[in-house]
Coordinates of C-alpha atoms in Angstrom, one line a residue:
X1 CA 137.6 28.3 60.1
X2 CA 140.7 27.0 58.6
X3 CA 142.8 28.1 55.5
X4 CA 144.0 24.6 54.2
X5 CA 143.1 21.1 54.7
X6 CA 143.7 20.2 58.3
X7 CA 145.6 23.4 60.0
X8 CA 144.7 24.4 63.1
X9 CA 145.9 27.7 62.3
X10 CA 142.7 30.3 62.4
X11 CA 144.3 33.0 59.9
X12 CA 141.2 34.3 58.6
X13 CA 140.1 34.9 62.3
X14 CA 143.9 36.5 62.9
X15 CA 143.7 38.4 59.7
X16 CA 140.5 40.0 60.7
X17 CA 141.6 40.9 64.3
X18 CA 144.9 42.4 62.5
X19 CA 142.7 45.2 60.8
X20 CA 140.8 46.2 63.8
X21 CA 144.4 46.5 65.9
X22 CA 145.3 48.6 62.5
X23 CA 142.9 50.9 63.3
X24 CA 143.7 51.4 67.1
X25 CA 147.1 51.4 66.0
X26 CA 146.0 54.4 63.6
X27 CA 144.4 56.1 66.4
X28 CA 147.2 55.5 69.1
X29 CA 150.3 56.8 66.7
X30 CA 148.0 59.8 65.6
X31 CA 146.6 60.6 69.5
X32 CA 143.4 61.2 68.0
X33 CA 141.7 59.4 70.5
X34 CA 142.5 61.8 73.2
X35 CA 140.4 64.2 71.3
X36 CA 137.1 62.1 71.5
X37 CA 134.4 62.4 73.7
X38 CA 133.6 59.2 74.5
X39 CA 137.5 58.0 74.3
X40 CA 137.0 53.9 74.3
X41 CA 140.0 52.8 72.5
X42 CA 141.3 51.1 75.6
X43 CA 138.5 48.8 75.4
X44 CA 139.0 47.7 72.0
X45 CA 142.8 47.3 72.6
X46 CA 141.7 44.5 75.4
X47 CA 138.6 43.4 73.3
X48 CA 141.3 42.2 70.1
X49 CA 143.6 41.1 73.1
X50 CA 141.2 38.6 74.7
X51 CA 139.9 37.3 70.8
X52 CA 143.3 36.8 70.0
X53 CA 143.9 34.7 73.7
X54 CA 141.0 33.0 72.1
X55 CA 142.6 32.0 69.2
X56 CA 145.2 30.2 71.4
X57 CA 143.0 28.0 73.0
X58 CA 141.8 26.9 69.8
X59 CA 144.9 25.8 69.0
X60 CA 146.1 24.6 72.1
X61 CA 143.2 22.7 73.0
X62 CA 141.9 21.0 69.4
X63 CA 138.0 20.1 70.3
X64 CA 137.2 16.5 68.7
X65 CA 133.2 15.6 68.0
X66 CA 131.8 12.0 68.6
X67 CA 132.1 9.2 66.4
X68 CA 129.0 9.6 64.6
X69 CA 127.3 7.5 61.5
X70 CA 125.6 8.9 58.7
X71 CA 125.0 11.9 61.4
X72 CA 123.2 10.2 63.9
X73 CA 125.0 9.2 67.1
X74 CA 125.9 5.7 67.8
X75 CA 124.0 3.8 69.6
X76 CA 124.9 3.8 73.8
X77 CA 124.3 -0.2 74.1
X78 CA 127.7 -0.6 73.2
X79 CA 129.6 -3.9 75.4
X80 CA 132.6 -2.3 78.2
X81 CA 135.0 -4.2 76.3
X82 CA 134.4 -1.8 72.7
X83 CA 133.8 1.8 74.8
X84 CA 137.5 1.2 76.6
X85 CA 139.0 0.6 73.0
X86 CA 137.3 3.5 72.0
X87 CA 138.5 5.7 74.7
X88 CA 142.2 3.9 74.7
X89 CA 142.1 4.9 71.0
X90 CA 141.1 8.3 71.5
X91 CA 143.4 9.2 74.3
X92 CA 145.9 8.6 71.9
X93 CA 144.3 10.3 69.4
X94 CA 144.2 13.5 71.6
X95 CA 148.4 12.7 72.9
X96 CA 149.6 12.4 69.0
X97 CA 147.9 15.6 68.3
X98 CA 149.4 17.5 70.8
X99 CA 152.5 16.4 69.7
X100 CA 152.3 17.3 66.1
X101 CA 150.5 20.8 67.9
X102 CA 154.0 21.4 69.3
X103 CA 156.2 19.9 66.8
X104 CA 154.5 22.2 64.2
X105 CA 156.7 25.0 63.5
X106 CA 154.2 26.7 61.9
X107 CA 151.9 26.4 64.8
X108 CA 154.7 27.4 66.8
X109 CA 155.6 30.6 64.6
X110 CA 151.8 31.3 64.9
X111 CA 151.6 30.8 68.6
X112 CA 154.7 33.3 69.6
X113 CA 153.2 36.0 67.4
X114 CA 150.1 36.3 68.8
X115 CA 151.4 36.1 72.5
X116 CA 154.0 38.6 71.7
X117 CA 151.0 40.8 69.6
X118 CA 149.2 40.7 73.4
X119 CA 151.5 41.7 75.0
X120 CA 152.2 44.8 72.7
X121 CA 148.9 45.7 72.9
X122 CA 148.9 45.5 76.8
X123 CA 151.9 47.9 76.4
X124 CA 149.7 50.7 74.1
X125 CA 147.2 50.3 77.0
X126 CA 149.5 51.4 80.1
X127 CA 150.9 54.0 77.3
X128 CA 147.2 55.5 76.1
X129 CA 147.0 56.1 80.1
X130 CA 150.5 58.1 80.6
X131 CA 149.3 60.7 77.5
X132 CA 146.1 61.0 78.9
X133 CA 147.2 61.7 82.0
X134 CA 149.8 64.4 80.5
X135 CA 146.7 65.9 78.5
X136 CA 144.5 65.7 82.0
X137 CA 147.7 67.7 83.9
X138 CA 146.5 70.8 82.4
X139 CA 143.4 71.1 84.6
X140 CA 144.8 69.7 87.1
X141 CA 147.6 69.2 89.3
X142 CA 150.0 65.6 88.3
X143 CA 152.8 64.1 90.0
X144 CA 155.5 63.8 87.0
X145 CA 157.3 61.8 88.8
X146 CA 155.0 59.0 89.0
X147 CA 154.6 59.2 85.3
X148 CA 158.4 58.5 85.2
X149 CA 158.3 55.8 87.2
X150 CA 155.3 54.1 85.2
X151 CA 157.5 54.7 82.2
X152 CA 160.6 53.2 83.8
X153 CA 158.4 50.3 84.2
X154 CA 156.2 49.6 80.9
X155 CA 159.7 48.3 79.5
X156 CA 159.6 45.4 81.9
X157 CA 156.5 44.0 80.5
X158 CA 157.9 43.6 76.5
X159 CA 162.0 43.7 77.0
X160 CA 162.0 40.1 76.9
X161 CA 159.1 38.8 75.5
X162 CA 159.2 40.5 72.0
X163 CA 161.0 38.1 69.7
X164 CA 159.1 37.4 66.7
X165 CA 160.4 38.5 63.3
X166 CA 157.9 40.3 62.6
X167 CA 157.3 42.5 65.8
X168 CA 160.9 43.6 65.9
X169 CA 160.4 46.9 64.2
X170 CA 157.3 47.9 66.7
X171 CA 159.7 46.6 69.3
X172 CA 162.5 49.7 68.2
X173 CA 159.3 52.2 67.9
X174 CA 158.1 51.2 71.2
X175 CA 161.6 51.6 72.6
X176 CA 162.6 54.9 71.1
X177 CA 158.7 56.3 72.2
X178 CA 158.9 55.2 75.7
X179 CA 162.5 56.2 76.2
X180 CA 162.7 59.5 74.9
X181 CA 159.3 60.5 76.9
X182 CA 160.9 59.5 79.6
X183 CA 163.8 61.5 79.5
X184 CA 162.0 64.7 78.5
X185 CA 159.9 64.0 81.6
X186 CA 162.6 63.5 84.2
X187 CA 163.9 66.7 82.5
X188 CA 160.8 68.8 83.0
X189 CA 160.7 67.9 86.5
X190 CA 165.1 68.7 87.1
X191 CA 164.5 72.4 85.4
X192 CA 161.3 72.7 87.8
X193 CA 163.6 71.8 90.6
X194 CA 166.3 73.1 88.9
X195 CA 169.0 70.1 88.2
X196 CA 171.5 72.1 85.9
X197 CA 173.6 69.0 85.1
X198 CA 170.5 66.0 84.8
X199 CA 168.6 68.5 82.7
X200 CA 171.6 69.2 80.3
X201 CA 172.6 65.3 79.8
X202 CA 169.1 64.4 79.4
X203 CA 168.5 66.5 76.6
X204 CA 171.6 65.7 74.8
X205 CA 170.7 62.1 75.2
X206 CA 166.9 62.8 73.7
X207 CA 168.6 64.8 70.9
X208 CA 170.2 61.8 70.1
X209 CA 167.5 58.9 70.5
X210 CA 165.3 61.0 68.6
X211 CA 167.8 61.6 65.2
X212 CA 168.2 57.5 65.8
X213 CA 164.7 57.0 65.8
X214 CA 164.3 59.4 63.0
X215 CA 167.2 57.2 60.7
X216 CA 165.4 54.1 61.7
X217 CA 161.9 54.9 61.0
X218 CA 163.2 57.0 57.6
X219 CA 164.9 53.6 56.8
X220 CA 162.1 51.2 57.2
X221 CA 159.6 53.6 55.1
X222 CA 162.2 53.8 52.1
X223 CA 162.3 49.7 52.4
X224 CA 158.3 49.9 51.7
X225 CA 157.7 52.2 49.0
X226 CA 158.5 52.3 45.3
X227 CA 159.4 55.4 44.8
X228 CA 162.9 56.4 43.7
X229 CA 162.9 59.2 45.5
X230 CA 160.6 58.8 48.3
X231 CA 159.8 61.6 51.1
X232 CA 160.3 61.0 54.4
X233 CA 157.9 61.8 57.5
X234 CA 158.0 60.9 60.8
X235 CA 155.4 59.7 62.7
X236 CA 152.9 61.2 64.5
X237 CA 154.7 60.6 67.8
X238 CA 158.3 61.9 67.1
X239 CA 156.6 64.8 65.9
X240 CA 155.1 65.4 68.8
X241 CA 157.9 64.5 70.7
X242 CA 160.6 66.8 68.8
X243 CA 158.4 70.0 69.6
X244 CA 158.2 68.4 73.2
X245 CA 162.6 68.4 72.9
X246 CA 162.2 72.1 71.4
X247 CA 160.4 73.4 74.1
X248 CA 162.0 72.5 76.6
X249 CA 165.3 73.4 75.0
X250 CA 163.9 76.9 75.2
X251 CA 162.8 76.7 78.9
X252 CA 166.6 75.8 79.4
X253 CA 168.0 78.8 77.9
X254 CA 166.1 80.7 80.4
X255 CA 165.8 78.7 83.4
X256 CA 170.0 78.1 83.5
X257 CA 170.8 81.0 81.7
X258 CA 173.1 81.8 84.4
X259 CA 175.5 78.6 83.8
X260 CA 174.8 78.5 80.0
X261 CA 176.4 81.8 79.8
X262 CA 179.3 81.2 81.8
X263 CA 180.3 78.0 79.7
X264 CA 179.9 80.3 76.6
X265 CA 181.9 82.7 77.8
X266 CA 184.5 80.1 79.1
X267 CA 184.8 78.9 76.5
X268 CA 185.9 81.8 74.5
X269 CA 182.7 83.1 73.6
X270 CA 180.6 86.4 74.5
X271 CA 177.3 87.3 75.9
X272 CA 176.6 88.3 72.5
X273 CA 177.4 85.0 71.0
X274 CA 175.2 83.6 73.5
X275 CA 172.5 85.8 72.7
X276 CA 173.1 84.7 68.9
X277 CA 172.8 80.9 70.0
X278 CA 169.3 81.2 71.8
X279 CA 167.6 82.9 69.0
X280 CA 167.1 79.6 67.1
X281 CA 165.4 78.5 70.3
X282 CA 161.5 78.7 69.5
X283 CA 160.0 80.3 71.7
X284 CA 162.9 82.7 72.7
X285 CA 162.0 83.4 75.9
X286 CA 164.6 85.8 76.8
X287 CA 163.8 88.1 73.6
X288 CA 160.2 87.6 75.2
X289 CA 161.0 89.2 78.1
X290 CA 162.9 91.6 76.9
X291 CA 160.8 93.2 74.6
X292 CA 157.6 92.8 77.7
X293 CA 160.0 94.7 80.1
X294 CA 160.8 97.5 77.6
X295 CA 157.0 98.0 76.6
X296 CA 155.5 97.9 80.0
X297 CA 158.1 100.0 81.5
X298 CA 158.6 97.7 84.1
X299 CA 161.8 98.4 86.5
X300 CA 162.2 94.8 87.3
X301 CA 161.2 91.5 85.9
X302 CA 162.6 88.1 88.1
X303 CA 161.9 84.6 88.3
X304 CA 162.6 83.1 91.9
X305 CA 163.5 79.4 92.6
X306 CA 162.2 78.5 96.3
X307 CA 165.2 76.4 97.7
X308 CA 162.9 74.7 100.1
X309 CA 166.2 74.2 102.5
X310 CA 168.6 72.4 99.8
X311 CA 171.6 73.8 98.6
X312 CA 171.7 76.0 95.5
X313 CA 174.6 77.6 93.1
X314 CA 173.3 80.1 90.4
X315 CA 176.5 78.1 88.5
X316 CA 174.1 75.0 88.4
X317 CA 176.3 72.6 90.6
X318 CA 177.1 72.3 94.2
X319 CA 180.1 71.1 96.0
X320 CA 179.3 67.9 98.5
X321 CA 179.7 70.9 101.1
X322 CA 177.6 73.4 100.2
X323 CA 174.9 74.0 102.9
X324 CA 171.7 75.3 101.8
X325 CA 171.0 79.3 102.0
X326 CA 169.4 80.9 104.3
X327 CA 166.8 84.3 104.5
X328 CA 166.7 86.3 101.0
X329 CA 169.2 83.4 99.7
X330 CA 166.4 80.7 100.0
X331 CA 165.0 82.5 97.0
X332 CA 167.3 83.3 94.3
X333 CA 166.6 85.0 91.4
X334 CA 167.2 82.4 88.3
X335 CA 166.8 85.6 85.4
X336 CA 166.1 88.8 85.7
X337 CA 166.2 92.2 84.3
X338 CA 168.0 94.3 84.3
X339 CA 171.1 92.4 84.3
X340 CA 173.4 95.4 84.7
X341 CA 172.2 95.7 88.1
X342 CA 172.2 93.6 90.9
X343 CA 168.7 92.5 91.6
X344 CA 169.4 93.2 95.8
X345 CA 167.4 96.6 96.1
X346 CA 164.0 94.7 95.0
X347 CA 164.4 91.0 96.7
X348 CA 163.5 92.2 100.4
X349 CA 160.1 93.6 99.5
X350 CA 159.7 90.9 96.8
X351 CA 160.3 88.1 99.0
X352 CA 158.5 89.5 101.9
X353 CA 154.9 89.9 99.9
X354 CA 155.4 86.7 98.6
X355 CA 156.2 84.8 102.0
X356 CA 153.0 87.2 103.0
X357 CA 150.6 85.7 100.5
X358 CA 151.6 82.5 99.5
X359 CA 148.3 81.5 100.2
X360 CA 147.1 83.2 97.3
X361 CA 149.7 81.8 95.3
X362 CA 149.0 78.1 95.8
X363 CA 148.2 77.3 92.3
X364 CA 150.4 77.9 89.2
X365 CA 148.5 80.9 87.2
X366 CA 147.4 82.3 90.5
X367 CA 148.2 86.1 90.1
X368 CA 148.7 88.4 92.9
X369 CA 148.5 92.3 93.2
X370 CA 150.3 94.1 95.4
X371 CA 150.9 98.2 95.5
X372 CA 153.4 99.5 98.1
X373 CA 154.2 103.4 98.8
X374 CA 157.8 103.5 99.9
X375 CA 159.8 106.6 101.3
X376 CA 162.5 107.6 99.0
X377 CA 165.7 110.2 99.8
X378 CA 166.1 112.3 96.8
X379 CA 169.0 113.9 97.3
X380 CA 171.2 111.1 96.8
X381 CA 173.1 109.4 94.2
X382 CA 171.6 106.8 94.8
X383 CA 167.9 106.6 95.7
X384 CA 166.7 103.2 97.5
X385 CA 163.0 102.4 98.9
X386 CA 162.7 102.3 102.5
X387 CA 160.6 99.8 104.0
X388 CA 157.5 100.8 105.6
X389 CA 156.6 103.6 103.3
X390 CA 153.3 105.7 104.4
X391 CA 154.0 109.4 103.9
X392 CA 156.2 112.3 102.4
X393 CA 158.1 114.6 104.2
X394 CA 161.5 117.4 103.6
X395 CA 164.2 118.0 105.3
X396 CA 165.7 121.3 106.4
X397 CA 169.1 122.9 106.9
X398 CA 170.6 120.9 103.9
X399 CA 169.4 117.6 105.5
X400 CA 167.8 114.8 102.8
X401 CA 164.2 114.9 102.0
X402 CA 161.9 112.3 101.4
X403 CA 159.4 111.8 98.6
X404 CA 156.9 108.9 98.7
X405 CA 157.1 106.5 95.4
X406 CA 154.2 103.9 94.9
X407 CA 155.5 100.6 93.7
X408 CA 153.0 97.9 92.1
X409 CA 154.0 93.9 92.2
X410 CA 152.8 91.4 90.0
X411 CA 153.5 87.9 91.4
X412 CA 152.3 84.9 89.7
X413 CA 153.3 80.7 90.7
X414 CA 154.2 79.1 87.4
X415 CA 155.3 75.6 89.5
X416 CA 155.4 74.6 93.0
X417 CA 158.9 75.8 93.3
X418 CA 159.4 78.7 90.9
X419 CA 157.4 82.0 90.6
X420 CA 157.7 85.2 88.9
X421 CA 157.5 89.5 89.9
X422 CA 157.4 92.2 88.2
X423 CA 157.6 95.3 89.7
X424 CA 156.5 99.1 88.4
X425 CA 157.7 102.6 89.5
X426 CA 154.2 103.8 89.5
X427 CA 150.6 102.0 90.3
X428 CA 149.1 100.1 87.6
X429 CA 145.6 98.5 87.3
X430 CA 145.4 95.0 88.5
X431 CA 144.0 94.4 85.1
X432 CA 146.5 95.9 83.0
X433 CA 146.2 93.8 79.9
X434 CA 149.6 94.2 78.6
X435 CA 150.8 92.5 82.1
X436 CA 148.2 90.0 82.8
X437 CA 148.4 88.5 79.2
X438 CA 151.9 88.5 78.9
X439 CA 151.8 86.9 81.9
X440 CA 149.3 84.3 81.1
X441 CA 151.1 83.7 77.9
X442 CA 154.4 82.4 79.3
X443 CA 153.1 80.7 82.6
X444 CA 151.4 78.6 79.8
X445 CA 154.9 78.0 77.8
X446 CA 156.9 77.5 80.6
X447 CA 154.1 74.8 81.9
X448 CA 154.0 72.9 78.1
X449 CA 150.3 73.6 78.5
X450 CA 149.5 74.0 74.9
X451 CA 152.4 71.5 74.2
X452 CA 150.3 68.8 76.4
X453 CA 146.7 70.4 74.2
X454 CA 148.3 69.6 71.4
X455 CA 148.0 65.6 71.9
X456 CA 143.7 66.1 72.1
X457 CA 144.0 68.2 69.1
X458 CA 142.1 66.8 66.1
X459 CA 144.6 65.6 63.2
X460 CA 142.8 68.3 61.0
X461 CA 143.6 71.1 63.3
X462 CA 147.6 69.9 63.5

């Protein structure tokens, strides 16, 4: 059980609880447990937690055996006066080795680091539950913000516990992991509820924590190899993190595109300029749409953010005054197409289907189908649908006459308070591929659904 001569010090034990936490630490940095069937590595995070506890008690409380001779036990017919020497002797015994148990800096340096190991491990645990929740949001609805709060909280259990030498480096990757998921969190939910000014900060800030983490981790891996010129890759988690920062860079190109483009062009720049800046954004979900508008012929692509009876500002910011819009102004259009037309002749019908058939737009991906025969006048500049459609009919003496137009909606919910239309000057098929997968396809982007499937994907397949 012991290394050397007298030490109470277990290593061998330690050492062999060190290579099975290697292995869940493999598992845990690569997520490849979230693509198992029978996903247990919880379980063996608390079994090496509770042997390592163990180890503890072994050296806390040093067991002593009975004075024995030649291996048979003494005899009991021993006189009162010799059996309360012996135990006089032996309580003494049992106080002087206590002493030197916590006098021992060695003991002691053994001690904090497996306390300070446990309570690392306890922190993979709660973590191993937030990605598995963010893989189990796909097929089903999650509150976000609880996540936020549970990671707001892991940090209280380690903060001030972790002070051993030799946990100090899993201590920076712990911090840098826990914080930058945090932040990209609280910034999916401000774009969902769209929070201009949180949204923009916390990405900066994630930019930022994730280039330190990147010069930290770079740092320690060039301290451990031999190599004079070594190559440098991140872990498994900044990976996954970085293409978590990416797309949600590109969800804020389109979701604030409004106030982006005004501080570009404030700031002496041009739409055009603006347009150069997104096309390093992967996806670009403006060139996206673009192109899906122009092949389908559509006349008018929007997304719609439902106010829900709070104040709103297509600049991104309110003043402490603003009071929150009322009727068609509950539900602004954040983009749409085209943009050298005000997007008023569509909102009334638009709005009015939706409010309609919400029910059948409870759940994001729900798609809705809607054709509408309007009554248009031809004979002026400016044709505009009149609600209430049904019919044709012509005018005489020189009066206007009236043709009758079908319209077809698309509507699908990509969050709770954002959904999407597209509307067509002519009726299409409720299955229309070209709509219903384009659709499809960026309801899943703009929901980091495949982001979130890439954590249970097997290493092999990343």
């Amino acid at each position: 059980m012991y290394l050397k001569g007298d030490s109470l010090i277990p290593w061998s034990k330690f050492m062999a609880l060190l290579l099975t936490l290697s292995n869940c630490e493999n598992m845990y940095y690569k997520h490849s447990y979230l693509s198992l069937k029978n996903n247990n590595i919880q379980d063996q995070y608390i079994q090496v937690s509770n042997d390592m506890r163990s180890l503890l008690k072994l050296i806390s409380s040093p067991t002593t055996t009975t004075t024995t001779t030649g291996g048979v036990q003494q005899p009991n017919q021993q006189n009162q006066q010799n059996q309360t020497a012996s135990q006089i002797a032996l309580g003494y015994y049992a106080s002087s080795k206590k002493s030197s148990v916590d006098d021992d800096p060695e003991i002691s340096f053994f001690s904090s680091l497996v306390q300070q190991t446990c309570t690392i491990v306890q922190v993979r645990i709660d973590m191993i539950g937030v990605y598995t929740t963010l893989v189990m949001s796909i097929s089903q609805e999650t509150n976000f913000d609880q996540l936020v709060n549970s990671l707001e909280t892991i940090p209280t259990i380690y903060r001030d516990k972790i002070t051993h030498p030799l946990l100090m480096g899993i201590k920076t990757n712990t911090n840098y992991e826990i914080q930058i998921l945090k932040n990209l969190l609280k910034v999916y939910v401000s774009m969902n509820r769209h929070i201009f000014k949180d949204s923009i900060l916390l990405l900066y800030q994630s930019r930022l924590d994730l280039d330190l983490w990147r010069d930290f981790d770079q740092l320690n891996q060039s301290r451990g190899t031999y190599s004079s010129d070594p190559k440098w890759t991140s872990n498994s988690i900044h990976q996954w993190l970085s293409i978590f920062f990416n797309a949600l860079m590109s969800k804020s190109s389109l979701y604030f595109h409004f106030p982006l483009r005004t501080v570009e062009e404030e700031n002496g720049g041009t739409y055009q300029s603006f347009k150069d800046a997104t096309l390093r954004n992967n996806p670009d979900y403006v060139l996206m749409i673009e192109a899906f508008y122009q092949k389908s012929n559509s006349i008018f692509f929007g997304i719609f953010f439902e106010c829900k009876g709070k104040p709103y500002s297509k600049m991104g910011y309110c003043f402490n005054n603003t009071e929150a819009p009322t009727g068609l102004g509950a539900y602004p259009p954040i983009f749409y197409l085209p943009q050298d037309k005000p997007p008023n002749q569509h909102l009334p019908n638009i709005i009015s289907i939706y409010l309609t058939n919400q029910h059948a737009l409870e759940r994001p991906h729900d798609l809705f189908y809607y054709v509408d025969s309007q009554k248009v006048e031809t004979n002026l500049k400016t044709s505009s649908p009149i609600a209430g459609g049904g019919g044709s009919g012509s005018g005489t003496g020189g009066g206007p006459t009236h043709e009758t137009s079908d319209y077809t909606y698309f509507l699908v919910r990509v969050e709770a308070q954002i959904f999407i239309s597209v509307v067509y000057k002519d009726i299409k098929k409720q299955k229309d591929p070209i709509v219903n997968d384009f659709l499809k396809v960026l309801v899943h982007n703009l929901r980091n659904t495949d982001l979130f499937n890439i954590l249970r994907q097997k290493e092999s397949n990343r």
